[in-house]
PDB file of C-alpha atoms in Angstrom:
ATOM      1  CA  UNK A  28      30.284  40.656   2.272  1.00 42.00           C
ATOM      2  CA  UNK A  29      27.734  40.150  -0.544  1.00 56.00           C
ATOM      3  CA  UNK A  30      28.601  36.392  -1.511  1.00 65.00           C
ATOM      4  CA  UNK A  31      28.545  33.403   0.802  1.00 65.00           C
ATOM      5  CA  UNK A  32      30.966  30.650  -0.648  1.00 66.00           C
ATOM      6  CA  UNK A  33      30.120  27.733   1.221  1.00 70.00           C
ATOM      7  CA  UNK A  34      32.948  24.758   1.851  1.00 69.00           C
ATOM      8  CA  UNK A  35      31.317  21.822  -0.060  1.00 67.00           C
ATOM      9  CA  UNK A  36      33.668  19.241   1.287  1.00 70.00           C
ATOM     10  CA  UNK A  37      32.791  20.193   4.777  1.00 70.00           C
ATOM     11  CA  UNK A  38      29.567  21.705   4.560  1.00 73.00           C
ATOM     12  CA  UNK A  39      27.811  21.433   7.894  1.00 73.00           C
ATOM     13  CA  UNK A  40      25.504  24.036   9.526  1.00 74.00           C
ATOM     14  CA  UNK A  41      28.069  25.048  11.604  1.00 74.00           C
ATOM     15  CA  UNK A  42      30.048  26.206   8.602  1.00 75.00           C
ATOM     16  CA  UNK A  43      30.501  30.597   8.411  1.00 78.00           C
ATOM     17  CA  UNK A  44      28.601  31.008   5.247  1.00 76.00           C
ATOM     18  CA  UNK A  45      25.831  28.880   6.866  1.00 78.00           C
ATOM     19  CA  UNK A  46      25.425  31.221   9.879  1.00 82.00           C
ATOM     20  CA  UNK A  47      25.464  34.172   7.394  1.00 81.00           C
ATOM     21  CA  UNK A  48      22.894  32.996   5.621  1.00 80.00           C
ATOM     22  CA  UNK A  49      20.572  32.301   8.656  1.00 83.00           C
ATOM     23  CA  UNK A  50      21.548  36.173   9.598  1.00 84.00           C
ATOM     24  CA  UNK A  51      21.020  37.269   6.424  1.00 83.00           C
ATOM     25  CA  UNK A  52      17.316  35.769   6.229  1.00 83.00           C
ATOM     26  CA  UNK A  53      16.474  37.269  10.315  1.00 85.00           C
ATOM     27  CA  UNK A  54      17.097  40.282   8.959  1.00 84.00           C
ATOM     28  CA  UNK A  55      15.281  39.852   5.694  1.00 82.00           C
ATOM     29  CA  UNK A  56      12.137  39.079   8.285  1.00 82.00           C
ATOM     30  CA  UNK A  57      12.301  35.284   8.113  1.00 82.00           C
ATOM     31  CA  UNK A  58      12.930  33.343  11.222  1.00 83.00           C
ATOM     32  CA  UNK A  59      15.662  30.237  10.353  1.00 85.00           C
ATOM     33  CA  UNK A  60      14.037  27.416  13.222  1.00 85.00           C
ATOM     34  CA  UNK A  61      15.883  24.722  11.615  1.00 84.00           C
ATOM     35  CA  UNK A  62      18.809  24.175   9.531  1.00 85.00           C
ATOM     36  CA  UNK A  63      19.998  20.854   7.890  1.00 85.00           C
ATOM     37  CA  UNK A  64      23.010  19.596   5.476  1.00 84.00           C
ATOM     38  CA  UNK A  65      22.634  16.800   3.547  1.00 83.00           C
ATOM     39  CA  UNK A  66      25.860  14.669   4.020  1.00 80.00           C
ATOM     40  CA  UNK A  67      25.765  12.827   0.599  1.00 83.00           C
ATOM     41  CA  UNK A  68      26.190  14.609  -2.345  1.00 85.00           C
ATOM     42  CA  UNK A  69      23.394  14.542  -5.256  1.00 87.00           C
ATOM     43  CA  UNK A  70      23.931  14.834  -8.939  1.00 86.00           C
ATOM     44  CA  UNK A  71      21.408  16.332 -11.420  1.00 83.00           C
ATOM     45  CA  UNK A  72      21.740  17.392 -14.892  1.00 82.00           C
ATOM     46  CA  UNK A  73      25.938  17.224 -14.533  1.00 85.00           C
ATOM     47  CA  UNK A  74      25.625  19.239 -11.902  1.00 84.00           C
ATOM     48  CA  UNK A  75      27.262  17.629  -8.353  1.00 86.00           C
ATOM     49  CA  UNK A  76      25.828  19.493  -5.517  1.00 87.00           C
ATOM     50  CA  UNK A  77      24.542  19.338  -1.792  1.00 86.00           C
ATOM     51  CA  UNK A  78      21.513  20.920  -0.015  1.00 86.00           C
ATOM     52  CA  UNK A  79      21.209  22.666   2.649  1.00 86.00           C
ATOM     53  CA  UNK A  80      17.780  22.772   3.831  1.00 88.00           C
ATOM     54  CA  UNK A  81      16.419  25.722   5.578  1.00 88.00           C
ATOM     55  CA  UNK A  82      12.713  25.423   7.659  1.00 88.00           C
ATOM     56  CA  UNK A  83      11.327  28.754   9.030  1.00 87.00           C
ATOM     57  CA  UNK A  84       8.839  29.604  11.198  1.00 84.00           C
ATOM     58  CA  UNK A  85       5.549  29.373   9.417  1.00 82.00           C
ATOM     59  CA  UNK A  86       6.889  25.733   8.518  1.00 83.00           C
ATOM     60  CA  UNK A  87       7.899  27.049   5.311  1.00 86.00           C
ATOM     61  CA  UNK A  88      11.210  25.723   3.911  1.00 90.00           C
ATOM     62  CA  UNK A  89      14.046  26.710   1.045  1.00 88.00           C
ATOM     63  CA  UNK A  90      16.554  24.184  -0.438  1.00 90.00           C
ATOM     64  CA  UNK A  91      19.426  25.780  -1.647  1.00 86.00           C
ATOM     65  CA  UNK A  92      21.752  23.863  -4.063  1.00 85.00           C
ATOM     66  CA  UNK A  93      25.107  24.159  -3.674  1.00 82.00           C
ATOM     67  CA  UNK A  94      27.641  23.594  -6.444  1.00 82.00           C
ATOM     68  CA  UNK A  95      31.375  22.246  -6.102  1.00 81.00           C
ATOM     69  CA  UNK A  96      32.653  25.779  -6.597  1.00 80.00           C
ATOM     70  CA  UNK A  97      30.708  26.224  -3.326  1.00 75.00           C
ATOM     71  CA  UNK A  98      27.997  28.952  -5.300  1.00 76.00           C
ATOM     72  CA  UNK A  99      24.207  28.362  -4.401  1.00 78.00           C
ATOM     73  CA  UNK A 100      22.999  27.357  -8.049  1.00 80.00           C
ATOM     74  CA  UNK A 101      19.551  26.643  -7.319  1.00 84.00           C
ATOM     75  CA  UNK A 102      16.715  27.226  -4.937  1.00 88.00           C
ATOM     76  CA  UNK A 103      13.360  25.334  -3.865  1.00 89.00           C
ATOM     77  CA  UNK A 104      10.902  27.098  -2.414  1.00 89.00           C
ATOM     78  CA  UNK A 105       8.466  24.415  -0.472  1.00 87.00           C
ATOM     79  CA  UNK A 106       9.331  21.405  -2.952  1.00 86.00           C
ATOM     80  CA  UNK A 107       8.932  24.363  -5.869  1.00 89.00           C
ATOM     81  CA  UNK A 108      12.117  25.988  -7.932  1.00 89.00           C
ATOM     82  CA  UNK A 109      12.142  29.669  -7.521  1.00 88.00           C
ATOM     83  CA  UNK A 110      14.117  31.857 -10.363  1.00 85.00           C
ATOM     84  CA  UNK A 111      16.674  33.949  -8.788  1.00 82.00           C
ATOM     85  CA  UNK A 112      17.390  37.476 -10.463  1.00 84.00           C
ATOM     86  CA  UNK A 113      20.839  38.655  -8.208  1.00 77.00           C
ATOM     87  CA  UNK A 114      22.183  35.398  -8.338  1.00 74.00           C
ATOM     88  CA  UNK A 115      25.884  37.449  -7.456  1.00 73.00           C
ATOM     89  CA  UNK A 116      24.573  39.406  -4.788  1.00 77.00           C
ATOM     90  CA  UNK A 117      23.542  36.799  -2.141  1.00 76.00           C
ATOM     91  CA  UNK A 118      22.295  39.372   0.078  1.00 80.00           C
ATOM     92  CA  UNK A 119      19.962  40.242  -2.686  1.00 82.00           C
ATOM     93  CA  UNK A 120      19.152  36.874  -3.150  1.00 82.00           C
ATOM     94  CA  UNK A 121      18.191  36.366   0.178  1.00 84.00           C
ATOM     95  CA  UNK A 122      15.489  39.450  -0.092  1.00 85.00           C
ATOM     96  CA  UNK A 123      13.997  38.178  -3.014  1.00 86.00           C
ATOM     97  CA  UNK A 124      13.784  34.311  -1.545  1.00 86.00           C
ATOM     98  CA  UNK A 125      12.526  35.884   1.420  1.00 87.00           C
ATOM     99  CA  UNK A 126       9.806  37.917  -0.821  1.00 87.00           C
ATOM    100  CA  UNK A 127       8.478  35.098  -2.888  1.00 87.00           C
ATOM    101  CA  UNK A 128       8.100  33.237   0.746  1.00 86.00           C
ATOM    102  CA  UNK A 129       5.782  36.483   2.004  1.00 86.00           C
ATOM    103  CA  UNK A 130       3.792  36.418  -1.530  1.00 85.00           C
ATOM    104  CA  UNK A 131       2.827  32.662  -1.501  1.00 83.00           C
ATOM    105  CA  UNK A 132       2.567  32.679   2.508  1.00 83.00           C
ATOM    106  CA  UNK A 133      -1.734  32.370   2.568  1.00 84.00           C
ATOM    107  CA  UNK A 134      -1.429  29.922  -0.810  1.00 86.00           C
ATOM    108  CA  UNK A 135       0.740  27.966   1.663  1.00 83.00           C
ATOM    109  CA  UNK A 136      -1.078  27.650   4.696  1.00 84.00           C
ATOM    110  CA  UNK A 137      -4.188  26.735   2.690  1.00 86.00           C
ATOM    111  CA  UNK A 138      -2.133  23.860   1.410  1.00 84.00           C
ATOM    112  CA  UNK A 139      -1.166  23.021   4.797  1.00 82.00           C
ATOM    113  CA  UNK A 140      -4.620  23.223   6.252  1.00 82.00           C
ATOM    114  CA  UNK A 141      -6.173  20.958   3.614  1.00 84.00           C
ATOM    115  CA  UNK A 142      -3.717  18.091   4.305  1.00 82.00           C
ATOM    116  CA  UNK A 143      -4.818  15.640   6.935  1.00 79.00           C
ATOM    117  CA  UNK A 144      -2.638  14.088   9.038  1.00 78.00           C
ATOM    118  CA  UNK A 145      -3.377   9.780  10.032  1.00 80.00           C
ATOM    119  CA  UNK A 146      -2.047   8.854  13.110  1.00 76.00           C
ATOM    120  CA  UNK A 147      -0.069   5.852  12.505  1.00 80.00           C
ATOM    121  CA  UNK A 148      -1.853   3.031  12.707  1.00 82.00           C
ATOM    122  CA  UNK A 149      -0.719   1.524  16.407  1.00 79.00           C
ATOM    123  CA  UNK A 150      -1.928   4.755  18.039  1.00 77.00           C
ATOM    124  CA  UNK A 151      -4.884   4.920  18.877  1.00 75.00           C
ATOM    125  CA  UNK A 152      -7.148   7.690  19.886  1.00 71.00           C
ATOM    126  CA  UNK A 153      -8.965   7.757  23.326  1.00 72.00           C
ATOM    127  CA  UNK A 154     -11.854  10.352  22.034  1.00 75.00           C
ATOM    128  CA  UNK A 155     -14.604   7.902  22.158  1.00 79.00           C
ATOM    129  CA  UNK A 156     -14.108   6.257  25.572  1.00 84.00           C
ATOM    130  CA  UNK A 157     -13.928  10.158  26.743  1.00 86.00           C
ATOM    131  CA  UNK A 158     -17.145  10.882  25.016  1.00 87.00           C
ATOM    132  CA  UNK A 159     -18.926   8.484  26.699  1.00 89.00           C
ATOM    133  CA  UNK A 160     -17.546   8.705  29.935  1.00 90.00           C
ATOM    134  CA  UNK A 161     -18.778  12.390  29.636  1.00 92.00           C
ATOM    135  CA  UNK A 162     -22.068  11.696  28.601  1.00 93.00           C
ATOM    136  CA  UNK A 163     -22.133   8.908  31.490  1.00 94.00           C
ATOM    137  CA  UNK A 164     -21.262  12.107  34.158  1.00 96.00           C
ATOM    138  CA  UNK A 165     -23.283  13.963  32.649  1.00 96.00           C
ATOM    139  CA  UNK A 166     -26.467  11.969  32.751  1.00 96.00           C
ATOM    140  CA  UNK A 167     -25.575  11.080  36.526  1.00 96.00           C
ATOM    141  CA  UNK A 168     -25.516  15.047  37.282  1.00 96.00           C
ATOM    142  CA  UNK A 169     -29.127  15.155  35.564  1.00 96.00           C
ATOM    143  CA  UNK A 170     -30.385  12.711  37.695  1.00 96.00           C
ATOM    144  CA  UNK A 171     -28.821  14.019  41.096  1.00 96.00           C
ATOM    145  CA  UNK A 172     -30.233  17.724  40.290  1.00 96.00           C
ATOM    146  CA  UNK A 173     -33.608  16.464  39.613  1.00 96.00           C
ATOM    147  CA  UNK A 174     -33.616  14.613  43.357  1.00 96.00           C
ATOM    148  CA  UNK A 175     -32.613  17.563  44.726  1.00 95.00           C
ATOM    149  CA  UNK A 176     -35.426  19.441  43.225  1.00 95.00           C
ATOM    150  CA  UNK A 177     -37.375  16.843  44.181  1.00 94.00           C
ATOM    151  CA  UNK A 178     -36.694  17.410  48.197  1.00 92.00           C
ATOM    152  CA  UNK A 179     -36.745  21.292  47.775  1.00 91.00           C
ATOM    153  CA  UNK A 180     -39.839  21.098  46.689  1.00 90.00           C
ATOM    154  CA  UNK A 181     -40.960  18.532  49.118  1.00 89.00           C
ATOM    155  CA  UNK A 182     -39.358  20.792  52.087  1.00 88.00           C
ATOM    156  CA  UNK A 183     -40.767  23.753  50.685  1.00 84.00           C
ATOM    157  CA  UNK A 184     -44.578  22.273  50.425  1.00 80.00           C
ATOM    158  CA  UNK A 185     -45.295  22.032  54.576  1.00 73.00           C
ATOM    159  CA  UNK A 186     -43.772  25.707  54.814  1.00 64.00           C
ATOM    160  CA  UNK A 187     -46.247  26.984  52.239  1.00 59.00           C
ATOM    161  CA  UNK A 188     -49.563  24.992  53.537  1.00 58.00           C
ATOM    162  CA  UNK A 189     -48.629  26.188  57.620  1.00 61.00           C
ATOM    163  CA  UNK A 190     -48.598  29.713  56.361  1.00 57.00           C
ATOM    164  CA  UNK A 191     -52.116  29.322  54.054  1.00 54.00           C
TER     165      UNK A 191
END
């Protein structure tokens, strides 16, 4: 089967044509970890459509549109639209979505290493109470292994002046 009509009144992921398309893009090389519908449907440029939203495993993720007629129109590439060429041979498709994701995968993870996170403002981290409870411990161990010193050297200094 080359084309994946999806049911747009009851699109869920559960739907045949959804489940092709996550074996389709396993096989392609790109791990589905999490599939989504949207339940409402959208309208852009006269279009009607719905999304299904597809998340992989480098935390990459493809939108694909999908029209009335139940024909993926459009596809986003992390936020981005991506130009299909085979737009009748999903399989295809799939390859080349697949391909742009492999070709923009380091541009990608750049992006996603350069964003910092906030923790939301009622957490709160426990680093600094750590950090000084460390230092604390640590200073305490200091002082212990310099006593200790201390009464080796103490024990050691009869030994040394009954042998002289």
């Amino acid at each position: 089967m080359k084309n994946l009509l999806f049911s747009f009144e009851d699109m869920s992921v559960k739907d045949k044509a959804a489940k092709q398309a996550m074996r389709y893009f396993s096989r392609a090389g790109a791990n589905v970890v999490q599939q989504d519908v949207t339940p409402s449907v959208k309208r852009s440029s006269g279009i009607s459509y719905r999304e299904m939203v597809l998340t992989f495993s480098d935390s990459q993720k493809i939108v694909m549109r999908v029209k009335q007629s139940g024909d993926i129109y459009q596809t986003l590439l992390n936020g981005k639209i991506i130009p299909i060429k085979n737009q009748d041979d999903h399989v295809a498709a799939i390859a080349e979505m697949v391909n742009a994701m492999e070709t923009g995968r380091t541009k990608f993870q750049k992006m996603m290493a350069a964003i910092s996170v906030k923790p939301p403002p009622g957490i709160r981290t426990a680093a600094p109470k750590v950090e000084v409870a460390l230092t604390e411990k640590r200073d305490t161990l200091k002082s212990a292994i310099a006593t200790v010193r201390e009464e080796i050297a103490a024990l050691a200094a009869p030994v040394s002046s009954e042998a002289a």
